[in-house]
PDB file of C-alpha atoms in Angstrom:
ATOM      1  CA  UNK A   1       0.000   0.000   0.000  1.00  0.00           C
ATOM      2  CA  UNK A   2       1.251   3.487  -0.873  1.00  0.00           C
ATOM      3  CA  UNK A   3       1.696   5.980   1.958  1.00  0.00           C
ATOM      4  CA  UNK A   4       0.872   9.654   1.574  1.00  0.00           C
ATOM      5  CA  UNK A   5       2.620  11.763   4.229  1.00  0.00           C
ATOM      6  CA  UNK A   6       1.270  15.188   5.091  1.00  0.00           C
ATOM      7  CA  UNK A   7       3.287  17.985   6.700  1.00  0.00           C
ATOM      8  CA  UNK A   8       1.815  21.387   7.401  1.00  0.00           C
ATOM      9  CA  UNK A   9      -0.027  23.635   9.825  1.00  0.00           C
ATOM     10  CA  UNK A  10      -3.426  23.672  11.539  1.00  0.00           C
ATOM     11  CA  UNK A  11      -5.383  24.001   8.312  1.00  0.00           C
ATOM     12  CA  UNK A  12      -4.240  20.461   7.462  1.00  0.00           C
ATOM     13  CA  UNK A  13      -3.808  18.920  10.941  1.00  0.00           C
ATOM     14  CA  UNK A  14      -5.914  16.296  12.678  1.00  0.00           C
ATOM     15  CA  UNK A  15      -8.153  17.751  15.399  1.00  0.00           C
ATOM     16  CA  UNK A  16      -9.454  16.064  18.519  1.00  0.00           C
ATOM     17  CA  UNK A  17     -13.236  15.830  18.905  1.00  0.00           C
ATOM     18  CA  UNK A  18     -12.837  16.394  22.673  1.00  0.00           C
ATOM     19  CA  UNK A  19     -15.278  18.884  24.166  1.00  0.00           C
ATOM     20  CA  UNK A  20     -17.415  18.748  21.039  1.00  0.00           C
ATOM     21  CA  UNK A  21     -14.827  20.527  18.880  1.00  0.00           C
ATOM     22  CA  UNK A  22     -16.278  20.513  15.351  1.00  0.00           C
ATOM     23  CA  UNK A  23     -13.054  21.748  13.705  1.00  0.00           C
ATOM     24  CA  UNK A  24     -11.167  19.504  11.288  1.00  0.00           C
ATOM     25  CA  UNK A  25      -8.081  20.160   9.207  1.00  0.00           C
ATOM     26  CA  UNK A  26      -8.563  19.196   5.562  1.00  0.00           C
ATOM     27  CA  UNK A  27      -5.911  16.493   5.915  1.00  0.00           C
ATOM     28  CA  UNK A  28      -7.993  14.761   8.561  1.00  0.00           C
ATOM     29  CA  UNK A  29     -10.739  14.143   6.009  1.00  0.00           C
ATOM     30  CA  UNK A  30      -8.503  13.287   3.043  1.00  0.00           C
ATOM     31  CA  UNK A  31      -8.522   9.502   3.670  1.00  0.00           C
ATOM     32  CA  UNK A  32     -12.252   9.478   2.927  1.00  0.00           C
ATOM     33  CA  UNK A  33     -11.472  10.267  -0.725  1.00  0.00           C
ATOM     34  CA  UNK A  34      -9.420   7.100  -1.316  1.00  0.00           C
ATOM     35  CA  UNK A  35     -10.641   3.570  -1.866  1.00  0.00           C
ATOM     36  CA  UNK A  36     -10.215   1.466   1.301  1.00  0.00           C
ATOM     37  CA  UNK A  37      -6.754  -0.095   1.379  1.00  0.00           C
ATOM     38  CA  UNK A  38      -5.443   1.971  -1.554  1.00  0.00           C
ATOM     39  CA  UNK A  39      -3.532   4.689   0.312  1.00  0.00           C
ATOM     40  CA  UNK A  40      -2.369   5.029   3.902  1.00  0.00           C
ATOM     41  CA  UNK A  41      -2.566   8.710   4.880  1.00  0.00           C
ATOM     42  CA  UNK A  42      -0.031   9.631   7.575  1.00  0.00           C
ATOM     43  CA  UNK A  43      -0.904  13.173   8.648  1.00  0.00           C
ATOM     44  CA  UNK A  44       2.016  14.741  10.561  1.00  0.00           C
ATOM     45  CA  UNK A  45       0.709  18.317  10.292  1.00  0.00           C
ATOM     46  CA  UNK A  46       0.762  20.256  13.581  1.00  0.00           C
ATOM     47  CA  UNK A  47      -1.226  23.240  14.762  1.00  0.00           C
ATOM     48  CA  UNK A  48       0.705  26.497  14.867  1.00  0.00           C
ATOM     49  CA  UNK A  49       3.668  25.398  12.750  1.00  0.00           C
ATOM     50  CA  UNK A  50       5.377  27.326   9.973  1.00  0.00           C
ATOM     51  CA  UNK A  51       7.775  26.185   7.279  1.00  0.00           C
ATOM     52  CA  UNK A  52      10.619  27.283   9.553  1.00  0.00           C
ATOM     53  CA  UNK A  53       9.336  25.855  12.855  1.00  0.00           C
ATOM     54  CA  UNK A  54       8.283  22.453  11.450  1.00  0.00           C
ATOM     55  CA  UNK A  55      11.800  21.885  10.225  1.00  0.00           C
ATOM     56  CA  UNK A  56      13.453  23.567  13.234  1.00  0.00           C
ATOM     57  CA  UNK A  57      11.541  21.383  15.713  1.00  0.00           C
ATOM     58  CA  UNK A  58      12.755  18.257  13.946  1.00  0.00           C
ATOM     59  CA  UNK A  59       9.235  17.257  12.870  1.00  0.00           C
ATOM     60  CA  UNK A  60      10.352  16.615   9.282  1.00  0.00           C
ATOM     61  CA  UNK A  61      13.141  14.194  10.276  1.00  0.00           C
ATOM     62  CA  UNK A  62      10.911  11.196  11.198  1.00  0.00           C
ATOM     63  CA  UNK A  63       8.985  11.593   7.943  1.00  0.00           C
ATOM     64  CA  UNK A  64      12.201  11.722   5.936  1.00  0.00           C
ATOM     65  CA  UNK A  65      13.413   8.536   7.639  1.00  0.00           C
ATOM     66  CA  UNK A  66      10.111   6.754   6.956  1.00  0.00           C
ATOM     67  CA  UNK A  67       9.859   7.678   3.240  1.00  0.00           C
ATOM     68  CA  UNK A  68      10.143   4.861   0.716  1.00  0.00           C
ATOM     69  CA  UNK A  69      10.325   4.979  -3.100  1.00  0.00           C
ATOM     70  CA  UNK A  70       6.951   5.607  -4.706  1.00  0.00           C
ATOM     71  CA  UNK A  71       5.426   7.295  -1.655  1.00  0.00           C
ATOM     72  CA  UNK A  72       3.988  10.797  -1.623  1.00  0.00           C
ATOM     73  CA  UNK A  73       4.462  13.916   0.512  1.00  0.00           C
ATOM     74  CA  UNK A  74       1.996  16.810   0.621  1.00  0.00           C
ATOM     75  CA  UNK A  75       3.548  20.014   2.007  1.00  0.00           C
ATOM     76  CA  UNK A  76       1.251  22.872   3.031  1.00  0.00           C
ATOM     77  CA  UNK A  77       2.500  25.864   5.007  1.00  0.00           C
ATOM     78  CA  UNK A  78       1.947  29.610   4.929  1.00  0.00           C
ATOM     79  CA  UNK A  79      -0.750  30.266   7.509  1.00  0.00           C
ATOM     80  CA  UNK A  80       1.790  30.858  10.316  1.00  0.00           C
ATOM     81  CA  UNK A  81       4.792  31.989   8.275  1.00  0.00           C
ATOM     82  CA  UNK A  82       3.768  35.668   8.550  1.00  0.00           C
ATOM     83  CA  UNK A  83       4.090  35.949  12.367  1.00  0.00           C
ATOM     84  CA  UNK A  84       6.765  38.651  12.653  1.00  0.00           C
ATOM     85  CA  UNK A  85       6.468  38.768  16.437  1.00  0.00           C
ATOM     86  CA  UNK A  86       7.503  35.093  16.738  1.00  0.00           C
ATOM     87  CA  UNK A  87      11.077  34.517  15.474  1.00  0.00           C
ATOM     88  CA  UNK A  88      10.622  30.754  15.925  1.00  0.00           C
ATOM     89  CA  UNK A  89       8.153  30.868  13.004  1.00  0.00           C
ATOM     90  CA  UNK A  90       9.184  33.859  10.959  1.00  0.00           C
ATOM     91  CA  UNK A  91      11.896  34.500   8.384  1.00  0.00           C
ATOM     92  CA  UNK A  92      11.839  37.837   6.590  1.00  0.00           C
ATOM     93  CA  UNK A  93      11.290  36.971   2.939  1.00  0.00           C
ATOM     94  CA  UNK A  94      12.932  40.151   1.675  1.00  0.00           C
ATOM     95  CA  UNK A  95      16.220  39.359   3.430  1.00  0.00           C
ATOM     96  CA  UNK A  96      16.245  35.687   4.407  1.00  0.00           C
ATOM     97  CA  UNK A  97      15.286  34.537   0.921  1.00  0.00           C
ATOM     98  CA  UNK A  98      16.671  37.377  -1.229  1.00  0.00           C
ATOM     99  CA  UNK A  99      18.313  36.060  -4.362  1.00  0.00           C
ATOM    100  CA  UNK A 100      17.591  32.474  -3.404  1.00  0.00           C
ATOM    101  CA  UNK A 101      13.817  32.329  -3.149  1.00  0.00           C
ATOM    102  CA  UNK A 102      11.744  30.325  -0.721  1.00  0.00           C
ATOM    103  CA  UNK A 103      12.353  27.061  -2.627  1.00  0.00           C
ATOM    104  CA  UNK A 104      16.109  27.146  -2.110  1.00  0.00           C
ATOM    105  CA  UNK A 105      15.927  28.569   1.420  1.00  0.00           C
ATOM    106  CA  UNK A 106      13.139  26.503   3.002  1.00  0.00           C
ATOM    107  CA  UNK A 107      11.439  23.934   0.864  1.00  0.00           C
ATOM    108  CA  UNK A 108      14.489  22.343  -0.706  1.00  0.00           C
ATOM    109  CA  UNK A 109      15.839  21.719   2.771  1.00  0.00           C
ATOM    110  CA  UNK A 110      12.567  20.055   3.689  1.00  0.00           C
ATOM    111  CA  UNK A 111      11.901  18.284   0.416  1.00  0.00           C
ATOM    112  CA  UNK A 112      14.783  15.879   0.002  1.00  0.00           C
ATOM    113  CA  UNK A 113      12.249  13.129  -0.599  1.00  0.00           C
ATOM    114  CA  UNK A 114      12.734  13.249  -4.360  1.00  0.00           C
ATOM    115  CA  UNK A 115      16.238  11.866  -3.941  1.00  0.00           C
ATOM    116  CA  UNK A 116      14.625   8.896  -2.180  1.00  0.00           C
ATOM    117  CA  UNK A 117      12.356   8.184  -5.139  1.00  0.00           C
ATOM    118  CA  UNK A 118       9.268   9.802  -3.625  1.00  0.00           C
ATOM    119  CA  UNK A 119       6.702  11.737  -5.615  1.00  0.00           C
ATOM    120  CA  UNK A 120       5.465  15.296  -5.344  1.00  0.00           C
ATOM    121  CA  UNK A 121       2.122  16.642  -6.492  1.00  0.00           C
ATOM    122  CA  UNK A 122       3.630  19.917  -7.703  1.00  0.00           C
ATOM    123  CA  UNK A 123       6.682  20.972  -9.601  1.00  0.00           C
ATOM    124  CA  UNK A 124       8.995  23.903  -9.126  1.00  0.00           C
ATOM    125  CA  UNK A 125       8.400  26.466 -11.862  1.00  0.00           C
ATOM    126  CA  UNK A 126      11.082  26.802 -14.507  1.00  0.00           C
TER     127      UNK A 126
END
């Protein structure tokens, strides 16, 4: 069975139904769109994470170690990346990424899965 790993923020993350919480991240419902037994969805998204903090907290490392050829990774960040008052999350795009772009500065460091034979659902422009 193919595994689809998901890394991202609260908009993708699994939510607990405790206390009648009706909120769900879209990744929590994604398995319902696959035929039973066709795809194992492993949602590692975490509330409150940014591109920078997910990697900085070491949350990407276990996914990278688990990846096998032919598997998929869905990466979705941005919701928390704009928090200037929280240096743990924020990197100033105009200076941190100048001349290199966000792909080279953040995502390439996260997305080494291609070298392992994994698939992406998007391609870098150009």
